[in-house]
Amino acid sequence: MGRRQAAGNRRGASGTPPEPRGARDAYNFSAGPATLPRPVARRVREEFAAHAGDGASIVEISHKHPRFTGVLDTTVALYRELTGLPEDHHVLFVHGGARMQCAAVPLNLIGRSPTRTAGYVVTGLFAQQAQREGARYGTAVTVAGSEGSGFDRIPEVSVRDCPADAAFLHLTSNNTVYGTRWNDFPRDCPAPLVADATSDILSRRLDHGRFGIVYAGFQKNLGPAGTALVTVRDDLLGHALPETPRLLDYAVHAASKSLDNTPNTFAVFVLSLTLEWIRDQGGLAAVERTNLAKARLLYEELDRTAFYRPTAHPDHRSVTNIVFRLADESLTAEFLERAREEGLLGLAGHRLVGGVRASVYNGMPLEGVRALADFLREFARVRG
Ligand SMILES: *Cc1c(COP(=O)(O)O)cnc(C)c1O
């Protein structure tokens, strides 16, 4: 321990107060909004430094300005290239983050079902919220769920349990709070699959062709919060309920290339940098390899000793949200405090479940994960 002791008392040049702990050499394991890749954060700073005071940074120009529409076009093209998005899927930027899509999806699709029915696989907090929102517009059937075992796994799903006339089957590809993820998505479902991929988008390859809609709030792997990236298959457009707000109608966003009103230009700009960074790593296959290595380091450390108790079923462990408890729960507060002193921040579990959660999205470098793995071993040695 004591890795950061020297950094704690740094003073600014002119006697300004010391930098807050963690300003440097710190790693932020927050579940979201989450750490940006450091090269992306640097390029954001450069953008603002280059335009300090001239009113012409990317957030200070019209969304119709060629400089911004150029960024937007590049962003969509790079997303298509990196994910291998099929031609007949649109890439949209929609306001309101992921939770707004919990309303937008039924508003756009549920009218395709004569009985206004949709299916939901309920694997955690955000899946429950999606289902609750869907129930405002029709019948939101639980096709499968894992609440009975504390959301510790992805349940078996038989597509025969999905109502025959369902407008869609909604699932959450990675469960941020409970730390589980899907490995095999349902096959041969007659209804289009819809995935909330907020906490694993671009962390691994995802065959978008298997889904009618994939949506993700920005703040975990893409950029700043408040906007969602939505991919939607062309034939699913044009069925929105008449009462759908214009700005939640995916057909409006597709027709206007997400420029019907002012999009979050800053979020799109940051995403463009994030995508370029992924491309420069060697694309999604390379990023996925790194993420698997990061998760393996942590799970190996957790499995080494009974001191820690990872909560997810081993077959469904998330690669982006590593959730565990201390066997002696009375040590959790001390664990978190010592971690903070070591510059390992944002490790408290979600308030619903407590314990510890290390979120290791794309932006978390391998060195940060190594530092956490070392800390896990050392804490277990000293307090075990
Ligand atoms: C974080 C998260 C959300 C919430 O996103 P908002 O942008 O705050 O609405 C929804 N779903 C999943 C899977 C998440 O991880």
XYZ file of C-alpha atoms and ligand atoms in Angstrom:
399
model
C 0.000 0.000 0.000
C 1.023 3.631 0.016
C 1.382 3.747 -3.765
C 0.079 7.283 -3.851
C 1.521 8.746 -0.704
C 3.903 11.001 -2.569
C 1.119 12.414 -4.702
C -1.066 13.445 -1.795
C 0.769 16.632 -0.839
C 1.421 18.139 -4.245
C 1.119 21.899 -4.282
C 0.325 24.116 -7.203
C 2.973 26.576 -8.407
C 1.703 29.677 -6.587
C 0.776 28.214 -3.254
C -2.665 27.162 -4.461
C -4.255 24.410 -2.403
C -3.093 20.871 -3.083
C -4.823 19.091 -5.910
C -7.610 16.885 -4.627
C -6.466 13.345 -4.070
C -6.978 11.355 -7.168
C -6.409 14.234 -9.561
C -3.501 12.279 -10.996
C -2.611 8.592 -10.867
C -6.160 7.894 -9.821
C -8.544 5.479 -11.466
C -12.261 6.052 -11.547
C -14.342 2.855 -11.475
C -17.661 4.728 -11.490
C -20.551 2.833 -13.119
C -21.650 5.909 -15.034
C -21.144 8.589 -16.006
C -17.819 6.838 -16.310
C -14.209 7.575 -17.082
C -13.429 8.550 -20.659
C -10.457 6.988 -22.416
C -7.579 9.283 -21.476
C -6.657 10.093 -25.096
C -10.289 11.116 -25.706
C -10.300 13.401 -22.648
C -7.052 14.940 -23.889
C -8.492 15.668 -27.335
C -11.547 17.275 -25.739
C -9.254 19.566 -23.751
C -7.313 20.398 -26.922
C -10.518 21.354 -28.722
C -11.439 23.871 -26.038
C -7.890 25.137 -25.649
C -7.635 25.741 -29.397
C -10.789 27.856 -29.359
C -10.492 29.518 -25.959
C -12.447 32.738 -26.291
C -12.975 32.742 -30.072
C -16.503 31.322 -29.832
C -15.787 28.663 -32.399
C -15.313 25.432 -30.498
C -17.474 22.542 -31.600
C -20.171 23.383 -29.004
C -20.345 27.033 -30.091
C -21.236 26.640 -33.755
C -24.501 25.767 -35.497
C -25.490 22.123 -35.650
C -25.974 22.796 -39.379
C -22.432 24.140 -39.743
C -20.393 21.904 -42.053
C -17.849 21.425 -39.299
C -20.457 19.832 -37.065
C -22.319 17.932 -39.796
C -18.908 16.613 -40.813
C -18.387 15.303 -37.285
C -21.875 13.794 -37.290
C -21.357 12.051 -40.630
C -17.966 10.702 -39.561
C -19.463 9.434 -36.321
C -22.230 7.515 -38.070
C -19.846 6.139 -40.713
C -17.329 5.004 -38.094
C -20.031 3.376 -35.973
C -21.221 1.487 -39.047
C -17.705 0.434 -39.939
C -16.671 -0.667 -36.444
C -19.855 -2.626 -35.695
C -20.473 -3.970 -39.200
C -23.944 -2.485 -39.000
C -26.200 -3.886 -41.746
C -27.136 -1.397 -44.481
C -30.812 -1.394 -43.566
C -30.190 -0.182 -39.999
C -30.169 3.524 -39.169
C -27.943 5.200 -36.581
C -29.825 7.840 -34.592
C -29.031 10.202 -31.739
C -32.048 10.678 -29.519
C -32.427 12.917 -26.482
C -33.070 11.693 -22.981
C -30.536 8.922 -22.497
C -31.324 5.251 -22.209
C -34.365 5.558 -19.987
C -36.142 7.743 -22.535
C -35.803 4.874 -25.006
C -37.747 2.689 -22.571
C -40.696 4.874 -23.642
C -39.596 5.505 -27.224
C -39.340 1.786 -28.048
C -42.966 0.946 -27.190
C -44.188 4.245 -28.640
C -42.508 3.356 -31.946
C -43.205 -0.370 -32.043
C -46.128 -1.466 -29.899
C -48.653 -0.356 -32.505
C -47.391 -3.219 -34.668
C -49.041 -5.642 -32.243
C -52.842 -5.887 -32.622
C -53.125 -6.437 -28.864
C -50.421 -3.903 -27.987
C -48.311 -6.587 -26.344
C -44.543 -6.712 -25.822
C -42.223 -9.222 -24.149
C -39.521 -8.428 -21.585
C -36.669 -10.461 -20.163
C -36.292 -9.088 -16.671
C -32.697 -9.428 -15.540
C -32.165 -6.408 -13.318
C -33.018 -2.870 -12.350
C -32.941 -1.303 -15.804
C -34.894 -4.201 -17.319
C -37.555 -3.659 -14.659
C -37.669 0.046 -15.461
C -38.034 -0.706 -19.178
C -40.882 -3.090 -18.499
C -42.647 -0.622 -16.212
C -42.404 2.037 -18.912
C -43.651 -0.399 -21.564
C -46.689 -1.162 -19.397
C -47.793 2.461 -19.823
C -48.444 1.792 -23.516
C -49.689 -1.799 -23.566
C -49.217 -5.203 -21.994
C -45.611 -5.811 -20.936
C -45.292 -9.564 -20.482
C -42.419 -11.109 -18.487
C -41.068 -13.765 -20.857
C -38.295 -14.800 -18.454
C -36.544 -13.317 -15.457
C -34.024 -13.944 -12.724
C -35.440 -11.979 -9.820
C -35.999 -15.238 -7.919
C -32.241 -15.764 -7.632
C -31.428 -12.132 -6.910
C -30.673 -11.311 -10.557
C -27.469 -13.330 -10.314
C -27.803 -14.771 -13.828
C -29.351 -14.593 -17.279
C -32.344 -16.944 -17.310
C -33.063 -19.564 -19.922
C -35.344 -17.990 -22.488
C -37.701 -19.981 -24.635
C -38.937 -17.789 -27.447
C -42.121 -19.886 -27.341
C -42.889 -18.056 -24.114
C -42.924 -14.782 -25.995
C -46.541 -13.944 -26.942
C -47.126 -14.745 -30.611
C -48.292 -11.243 -31.401
C -45.641 -9.397 -29.382
C -44.375 -6.236 -31.045
C -40.879 -6.860 -29.692
C -38.848 -8.795 -27.123
C -36.777 -6.479 -24.913
C -33.594 -7.534 -23.134
C -30.668 -5.858 -21.370
C -27.423 -7.130 -22.863
C -25.399 -6.276 -19.743
C -26.854 -5.701 -16.300
C -24.976 -2.821 -14.766
C -26.190 -3.158 -11.180
C -25.944 -6.945 -10.753
C -22.947 -7.548 -12.989
C -24.318 -10.139 -15.397
C -24.309 -10.263 -19.164
C -25.791 -12.229 -22.021
C -23.500 -14.490 -23.999
C -26.070 -16.076 -26.325
C -29.017 -13.990 -27.396
C -32.375 -15.641 -28.152
C -32.600 -17.187 -31.605
C -35.594 -17.538 -33.876
C -37.751 -15.120 -31.949
C -40.623 -14.090 -34.223
C -40.718 -10.649 -32.616
C -37.843 -8.241 -33.266
C -35.290 -8.245 -30.458
C -34.611 -4.937 -28.733
C -31.468 -4.559 -26.637
C -30.626 -1.982 -24.013
C -26.849 -2.136 -24.481
C -25.994 0.915 -22.400
C -23.331 -0.746 -20.278
C -21.639 -2.935 -22.881
C -22.042 -1.091 -26.191
C -18.707 -1.107 -28.059
C -17.090 -3.147 -25.279
C -17.470 -6.263 -27.423
C -18.618 -7.198 -30.870
C -22.390 -7.274 -31.171
C -24.219 -8.623 -34.196
C -26.651 -5.769 -34.688
C -28.301 -7.773 -37.476
C -29.881 -10.005 -34.824
C -31.718 -7.020 -33.335
C -34.459 -4.748 -34.564
C -33.288 -2.019 -32.215
C -30.168 -1.530 -30.120
C -30.041 1.477 -27.840
C -27.481 2.811 -25.402
C -27.219 5.854 -23.195
C -23.907 7.572 -23.815
C -22.413 7.843 -20.356
C -20.725 4.459 -19.958
C -18.834 3.701 -23.133
C -19.656 6.487 -25.561
C -19.388 9.950 -23.997
C -21.344 12.407 -21.849
C -24.817 11.585 -20.483
C -28.217 12.703 -21.723
C -28.292 11.294 -25.235
C -28.808 7.796 -26.583
C -27.408 6.119 -29.640
C -30.167 4.075 -31.284
C -29.816 1.705 -34.203
C -33.108 0.716 -35.789
C -33.962 -1.540 -38.698
C -35.631 0.349 -41.518
C -38.858 -1.711 -41.613
C -39.546 -0.816 -37.961
C -39.881 2.874 -38.765
C -43.236 4.492 -39.479
C -45.373 2.610 -36.952
C -45.253 5.123 -34.094
C -48.430 5.673 -32.100
C -50.057 8.977 -33.097
C -49.436 10.459 -29.653
C -45.686 9.842 -29.895
C -43.794 13.074 -29.241
C -42.225 14.143 -32.519
C -38.747 13.987 -30.992
C -39.232 10.381 -29.856
C -40.373 9.213 -33.275
C -37.429 7.287 -34.712
C -38.694 7.936 -38.261
C -38.279 11.693 -37.679
C -34.690 11.213 -36.543
C -33.936 8.881 -39.445
C -35.363 11.312 -42.018
C -33.522 14.308 -40.552
C -30.264 12.467 -39.789
C -30.799 13.357 -36.107
C -31.005 17.068 -36.976
C -34.750 17.697 -36.588
C -33.858 19.862 -33.634
C -30.466 20.585 -32.094
C -28.761 17.373 -31.058
C -26.307 17.272 -28.174
C -23.405 18.405 -30.308
C -20.877 17.936 -27.523
C -21.927 14.324 -26.941
C -21.679 13.531 -30.656
C -18.257 15.184 -30.802
C -16.959 13.122 -27.876
C -18.383 9.973 -29.468
C -16.529 10.765 -32.690
C -13.280 10.849 -30.690
C -14.190 7.658 -28.838
C -14.814 5.853 -32.124
C -11.536 7.068 -33.605
C -9.777 5.832 -30.477
C -11.423 2.401 -30.869
C -10.426 2.298 -34.529
C -6.846 3.167 -33.585
C -6.789 0.291 -31.050
C -7.508 -2.100 -33.913
C -11.297 -2.065 -33.760
C -13.825 -3.877 -31.622
C -12.126 -7.274 -31.696
C -9.033 -5.724 -30.125
C -11.045 -3.738 -27.588
C -12.975 -6.881 -26.686
C -9.738 -8.792 -26.090
C -8.442 -6.076 -23.795
C -11.712 -5.980 -21.892
C -11.697 -9.755 -21.410
C -8.137 -9.559 -20.105
C -9.124 -6.780 -17.697
C -12.118 -8.715 -16.358
C -10.106 -11.923 -16.068
C -7.482 -10.194 -13.937
C -10.126 -9.084 -11.464
C -12.175 -12.284 -11.368
C -9.003 -14.343 -10.888
C -8.075 -12.206 -7.932
C -11.591 -12.485 -6.487
C -11.748 -16.260 -7.000
C -8.350 -16.801 -5.398
C -9.708 -16.386 -1.887
C -12.957 -16.871 0.025
C -12.358 -13.361 1.364
C -14.299 -12.038 -1.667
C -17.637 -13.262 -3.012
C -18.377 -12.409 -6.630
C -22.174 -12.366 -6.893
C -22.870 -13.264 -10.530
C -23.211 -16.855 -11.716
C -19.830 -17.732 -13.282
C -21.424 -18.416 -16.683
C -22.980 -14.964 -16.858
C -20.350 -12.710 -15.369
C -20.220 -9.225 -16.799
C -16.986 -8.062 -18.379
C -17.750 -4.398 -17.719
C -19.272 -4.409 -14.213
C -17.498 -6.662 -11.717
C -19.767 -6.989 -8.689
C -18.731 -8.653 -5.447
C -19.078 -8.597 -1.695
C -16.620 -9.072 1.108
C -17.290 -12.312 2.973
C -17.098 -10.230 6.138
C -19.414 -7.383 5.166
C -18.322 -5.344 8.154
C -15.061 -4.703 6.261
C -16.736 -3.158 3.207
C -16.535 0.445 4.410
C -12.865 0.060 5.298
C -12.203 -1.595 1.938
C -13.746 1.325 0.082
C -11.923 3.912 2.206
C -8.532 2.253 1.769
C -9.168 1.911 -1.966
C -9.979 5.609 -2.159
C -6.739 6.446 -0.384
C -4.964 4.417 -3.057
C -6.622 6.440 -5.801
C -9.092 3.701 -6.692
C -12.364 5.617 -6.839
C -16.045 4.933 -7.400
C -16.035 1.338 -6.162
C -19.157 1.333 -3.958
C -21.854 -1.038 -5.190
C -25.212 0.287 -6.381
C -27.264 1.505 -3.427
C -29.825 -1.271 -4.031
C -27.287 -4.046 -3.558
C -24.380 -2.569 -1.581
C -21.058 -4.391 -1.667
C -18.471 -3.429 -4.255
C -18.672 -2.818 -8.002
C -15.733 -2.157 -10.277
C -16.910 -0.775 -13.601
C -14.220 -1.321 -16.188
C -15.586 0.070 -19.410
C -13.391 0.788 -22.437
C -12.035 3.940 -20.821
C -10.447 2.079 -17.902
C -6.853 1.303 -18.838
C -5.217 -2.019 -18.038
C -2.903 -0.247 -15.531
C -5.959 0.827 -13.537
C -7.204 -2.738 -13.419
C -3.754 -3.959 -12.383
C -3.708 -1.404 -9.577
C -7.095 -2.642 -8.395
C -6.046 -6.304 -8.649
C -2.941 -5.531 -6.538
C -5.102 -3.741 -4.011
C -7.555 -6.658 -3.834
C -4.729 -9.056 -3.085
C -3.076 -6.792 -0.559
C -6.294 -5.985 1.294
C -7.171 -9.669 1.557
C -3.672 -10.414 2.805
C -3.741 -7.726 5.479
C -7.355 -8.095 6.617
C -8.093 -11.730 5.747
C -26.999 3.394 -16.955
C -28.051 2.566 -17.593
C -29.309 3.082 -17.936
C -29.726 4.492 -17.581
O -29.342 5.360 -18.563
P -29.880 6.883 -18.572
O -29.123 7.471 -19.707
O -29.575 7.458 -17.236
O -31.338 6.854 -18.825
C -30.195 2.258 -18.585
N -29.889 0.985 -18.888
C -28.696 0.443 -18.565
C -28.402 -0.978 -18.921
C -27.748 1.213 -17.906
O -26.567 0.672 -17.573
